[in-house]
Amino acid sequence: FESCGIPHRIDDRRLLWETGMGHAFLRALEGVLLDDADGVLAYLRSPYSGISPEEVSDLDLRYRRGTGLGARALVQIADDMGLGSLESLWTMVVADGTGGSRFDHEAARAVSRAMLAAGIGGAVAGSEETEEDARAFRALDSALATVASLTPGERCEWLDARLALRTLGQATVPGAGEDGDAVQVL
């Protein structure tokens, strides 16, 4: 293609869970949904939580030395340490009264925006990582907007949180420099 002067690009699309921001978001959602401290810790260790690695290490140590188990116990220790409220994570999953849980797309959008802001705050402008985070955010935001368009009310009353977790992880994130004026090579 290049020798003939034909614009082309190699398809390097990735799934959301394969990106840094997507993985952190999905681990946070999983941690909340399953009351899994390891999922919330994975999110906290990422640059998207806004909490320093040293503070997360101290939190992890206190959690492992404590008697409480689960993500809720971890969040209580984080609150006691003054690391900021992690309660916004719990707004993504709403109990439905039947023992199940429903996914709140608007709360998830707010969490993803905060994650992007935290990730960009500690990154180098124009870096590949920043650009990938922006693409991952757009893919996640687009997937959440699609969920919102299928929902008649303000909250998604019908989407099971476990289904949302699996579905969002399969969202595709476009590669760098994708445009419509080039031949796509798979």
GROMACS .gro file of C-alpha atoms in nm:
model
  186
    1PHE     CA    1   0.000   0.000   0.000
    2GLU     CA    2   0.274   0.243   0.093
    3SER     CA    3   0.468   0.190  -0.231
    4CYS     CA    4   0.151   0.275  -0.427
    5GLY     CA    5   0.074   0.581  -0.214
    6ILE     CA    6  -0.242   0.431  -0.066
    7PRO     CA    7  -0.318   0.548   0.290
    8HIS     CA    8  -0.351   0.250   0.521
    9ARG     CA    9  -0.349   0.155   0.884
   10ILE     CA   10  -0.307  -0.164   1.079
   11ASP     CA   11  -0.612  -0.255   1.286
   12ASP     CA   12  -0.496  -0.255   1.646
   13ARG     CA   13  -0.832  -0.244   1.820
   14ARG     CA   14  -0.835  -0.376   2.172
   15LEU     CA   15  -1.110  -0.476   2.408
   16LEU     CA   16  -1.186  -0.236   2.691
   17TRP     CA   17  -1.057  -0.475   2.957
   18GLU     CA   18  -0.721  -0.485   2.775
   19THR     CA   19  -0.659  -0.114   2.834
   20GLY     CA   20  -0.532   0.035   3.159
   21MET     CA   21  -0.835   0.251   3.221
   22GLY     CA   22  -1.081  -0.017   3.114
   23HIS     CA   23  -0.919  -0.280   3.333
   24ALA     CA   24  -0.924  -0.048   3.636
   25PHE     CA   25  -1.288   0.046   3.578
   26LEU     CA   26  -1.400  -0.313   3.534
   27ARG     CA   27  -1.206  -0.429   3.841
   28ALA     CA   28  -1.372  -0.154   4.047
   29LEU     CA   29  -1.715  -0.259   3.918
   30GLU     CA   30  -1.633  -0.623   3.989
   31GLY     CA   31  -1.511  -0.537   4.339
   32VAL     CA   32  -1.833  -0.353   4.419
   33LEU     CA   33  -2.056  -0.617   4.264
   34LEU     CA   34  -1.889  -0.914   4.435
   35ASP     CA   35  -1.774  -0.734   4.753
   36ASP     CA   36  -1.421  -0.827   4.644
   37ALA     CA   37  -1.143  -0.630   4.813
   38ASP     CA   38  -0.888  -0.747   4.555
   39GLY     CA   39  -1.092  -0.589   4.275
   40VAL     CA   40  -1.113  -0.256   4.458
   41LEU     CA   41  -0.741  -0.275   4.544
   42ALA     CA   42  -0.658  -0.332   4.176
   43TYR     CA   43  -0.853  -0.016   4.095
   44LEU     CA   44  -0.683   0.175   4.377
   45ARG     CA   45  -0.337   0.068   4.258
   46SER     CA   46  -0.408   0.214   3.915
   47PRO     CA   47  -0.327   0.576   3.829
   48TYR     CA   48  -0.702   0.631   3.780
   49SER     CA   49  -0.793   0.625   4.149
   50GLY     CA   50  -0.611   0.946   4.235
   51ILE     CA   51  -0.453   0.781   4.541
   52SER     CA   52  -0.075   0.749   4.565
   53PRO     CA   53   0.087   0.403   4.553
   54GLU     CA   54   0.229   0.453   4.903
   55GLU     CA   55  -0.116   0.525   5.046
   56VAL     CA   56  -0.261   0.221   4.872
   57SER     CA   57   0.019   0.004   5.012
   58ASP     CA   58  -0.056   0.132   5.364
   59LEU     CA   59  -0.426   0.065   5.307
   60ASP     CA   60  -0.356  -0.287   5.182
   61LEU     CA   61  -0.136  -0.359   5.483
   62ARG     CA   62  -0.400  -0.236   5.729
   63TYR     CA   63  -0.669  -0.434   5.551
   64ARG     CA   64  -0.466  -0.756   5.557
   65ARG     CA   65  -0.388  -0.708   5.928
   66GLY     CA   66  -0.752  -0.635   6.013
   67THR     CA   67  -1.038  -0.869   6.084
   68GLY     CA   68  -1.291  -0.735   5.835
   69LEU     CA   69  -1.327  -0.897   5.495
   70GLY     CA   70  -1.452  -0.769   5.162
   71ALA     CA   71  -1.457  -0.445   4.971
   72ARG     CA   72  -1.681  -0.268   5.224
   73ALA     CA   73  -1.428  -0.335   5.503
   74LEU     CA   74  -1.151  -0.202   5.277
   75VAL     CA   75  -1.347   0.117   5.206
   76GLN     CA   76  -1.408   0.170   5.578
   77ILE     CA   77  -1.034   0.150   5.644
   78ALA     CA   78  -0.970   0.394   5.355
   79ASP     CA   79  -1.221   0.637   5.509
   80ASP     CA   80  -1.055   0.601   5.850
   81MET     CA   81  -0.718   0.679   5.687
   82GLY     CA   82  -0.864   0.991   5.523
   83LEU     CA   83  -0.795   0.871   5.168
   84GLY     CA   84  -1.117   1.017   5.039
   85SER     CA   85  -1.453   0.862   4.986
   86LEU     CA   86  -1.478   0.558   4.764
   87GLU     CA   87  -1.854   0.548   4.806
   88SER     CA   88  -1.900   0.675   4.450
   89LEU     CA   89  -1.800   0.327   4.332
   90TRP     CA   90  -2.101   0.180   4.509
   91THR     CA   91  -2.341   0.406   4.323
   92MET     CA   92  -2.276   0.202   4.007
   93VAL     CA   93  -2.454  -0.102   4.151
   94VAL     CA   94  -2.802  -0.072   4.299
   95ALA     CA   95  -2.970  -0.356   4.491
   96ASP     CA   96  -3.296  -0.447   4.322
   97GLY     CA   97  -3.474  -0.584   4.629
   98THR     CA   98  -3.481  -0.942   4.500
   99GLY     CA   99  -3.127  -1.033   4.597
  100GLY     CA  100  -2.991  -0.919   4.262
  101SER     CA  101  -2.829  -0.596   4.155
  102ARG     CA  102  -2.887  -0.348   3.877
  103PHE     CA  103  -2.635  -0.135   3.694
  104ASP     CA  104  -2.662   0.245   3.710
  105HIS     CA  105  -2.508   0.379   3.388
  106GLU     CA  106  -2.517   0.745   3.497
  107ALA     CA  107  -2.319   0.669   3.813
  108ALA     CA  108  -2.076   0.464   3.603
  109ARG     CA  109  -2.028   0.760   3.367
  110ALA     CA  110  -1.947   0.984   3.663
  111VAL     CA  111  -1.693   0.732   3.793
  112SER     CA  112  -1.531   0.697   3.449
  113ARG     CA  113  -1.500   1.077   3.415
  114ALA     CA  114  -1.332   1.099   3.755
  115MET     CA  115  -1.097   0.817   3.657
  116LEU     CA  116  -0.998   0.992   3.334
  117ALA     CA  117  -0.931   1.315   3.523
  118ALA     CA  118  -0.712   1.133   3.777
  119GLY     CA  119  -0.527   0.946   3.502
  120ILE     CA  120  -0.460   1.257   3.297
  121GLY     CA  121  -0.353   1.448   3.607
  122GLY     CA  122  -0.054   1.219   3.657
  123ALA     CA  123   0.036   1.161   3.291
  124VAL     CA  124   0.254   1.333   3.036
  125ALA     CA  125   0.051   1.534   2.786
  126GLY     CA  126   0.054   1.381   2.439
  127SER     CA  127   0.197   1.048   2.553
  128GLU     CA  128   0.075   0.720   2.405
  129GLU     CA  129  -0.072   0.623   2.742
  130THR     CA  130  -0.275   0.944   2.762
  131GLU     CA  131  -0.405   0.895   2.410
  132GLU     CA  132  -0.498   0.532   2.485
  133ASP     CA  133  -0.678   0.645   2.803
  134ALA     CA  134  -0.875   0.900   2.599
  135ARG     CA  135  -0.972   0.634   2.344
  136ALA     CA  136  -1.068   0.390   2.621
  137PHE     CA  137  -1.276   0.660   2.790
  138ARG     CA  138  -1.457   0.739   2.464
  139ALA     CA  139  -1.529   0.369   2.406
  140LEU     CA  140  -1.656   0.325   2.763
  141ASP     CA  141  -1.861   0.645   2.749
  142SER     CA  142  -2.010   0.538   2.416
  143ALA     CA  143  -2.103   0.196   2.558
  144LEU     CA  144  -2.262   0.361   2.861
  145ALA     CA  145  -2.450   0.606   2.637
  146THR     CA  146  -2.584   0.311   2.439
  147VAL     CA  147  -2.709   0.155   2.762
  148ALA     CA  148  -2.869   0.488   2.853
  149SER     CA  149  -3.045   0.515   2.517
  150LEU     CA  150  -3.204   0.174   2.571
  151THR     CA  151  -3.333   0.274   2.912
  152PRO     CA  152  -3.660   0.470   2.938
  153GLY     CA  153  -3.588   0.619   3.283
  154GLU     CA  154  -3.302   0.794   3.456
  155ARG     CA  155  -3.169   0.468   3.598
  156CYS     CA  156  -3.120   0.141   3.421
  157GLU     CA  157  -3.387  -0.065   3.593
  158TRP     CA  158  -3.346  -0.377   3.384
  159LEU     CA  159  -2.974  -0.432   3.325
  160ASP     CA  160  -2.823  -0.680   3.565
  161ALA     CA  161  -2.489  -0.559   3.700
  162ARG     CA  162  -2.316  -0.890   3.619
  163LEU     CA  163  -2.431  -0.864   3.259
  164ALA     CA  164  -2.309  -0.504   3.244
  165LEU     CA  165  -1.966  -0.614   3.370
  166ARG     CA  166  -1.933  -0.882   3.100
  167THR     CA  167  -2.073  -0.661   2.825
  168LEU     CA  168  -1.863  -0.353   2.897
  169GLY     CA  169  -1.546  -0.560   2.902
  170GLN     CA  170  -1.614  -0.659   2.540
  171ALA     CA  171  -1.644  -0.300   2.412
  172THR     CA  172  -1.381  -0.228   2.149
  173VAL     CA  173  -1.133   0.056   2.177
  174PRO     CA  174  -1.012   0.195   1.844
  175GLY     CA  175  -0.642   0.210   1.774
  176ALA     CA  176  -0.439   0.525   1.727
  177GLY     CA  177  -0.495   0.732   1.417
  178GLU     CA  178  -0.810   0.564   1.292
  179ASP     CA  179  -0.992   0.762   1.028
  180GLY     CA  180  -1.221   0.683   0.739
  181ASP     CA  181  -0.974   0.782   0.465
  182ALA     CA  182  -0.742   0.482   0.489
  183VAL     CA  183  -0.746   0.116   0.397
  184GLN     CA  184  -0.777  -0.088   0.713
  185VAL     CA  185  -0.545  -0.390   0.729
  186LEU     CA  186  -0.667  -0.660   0.965
   0.00000   0.00000   0.00000
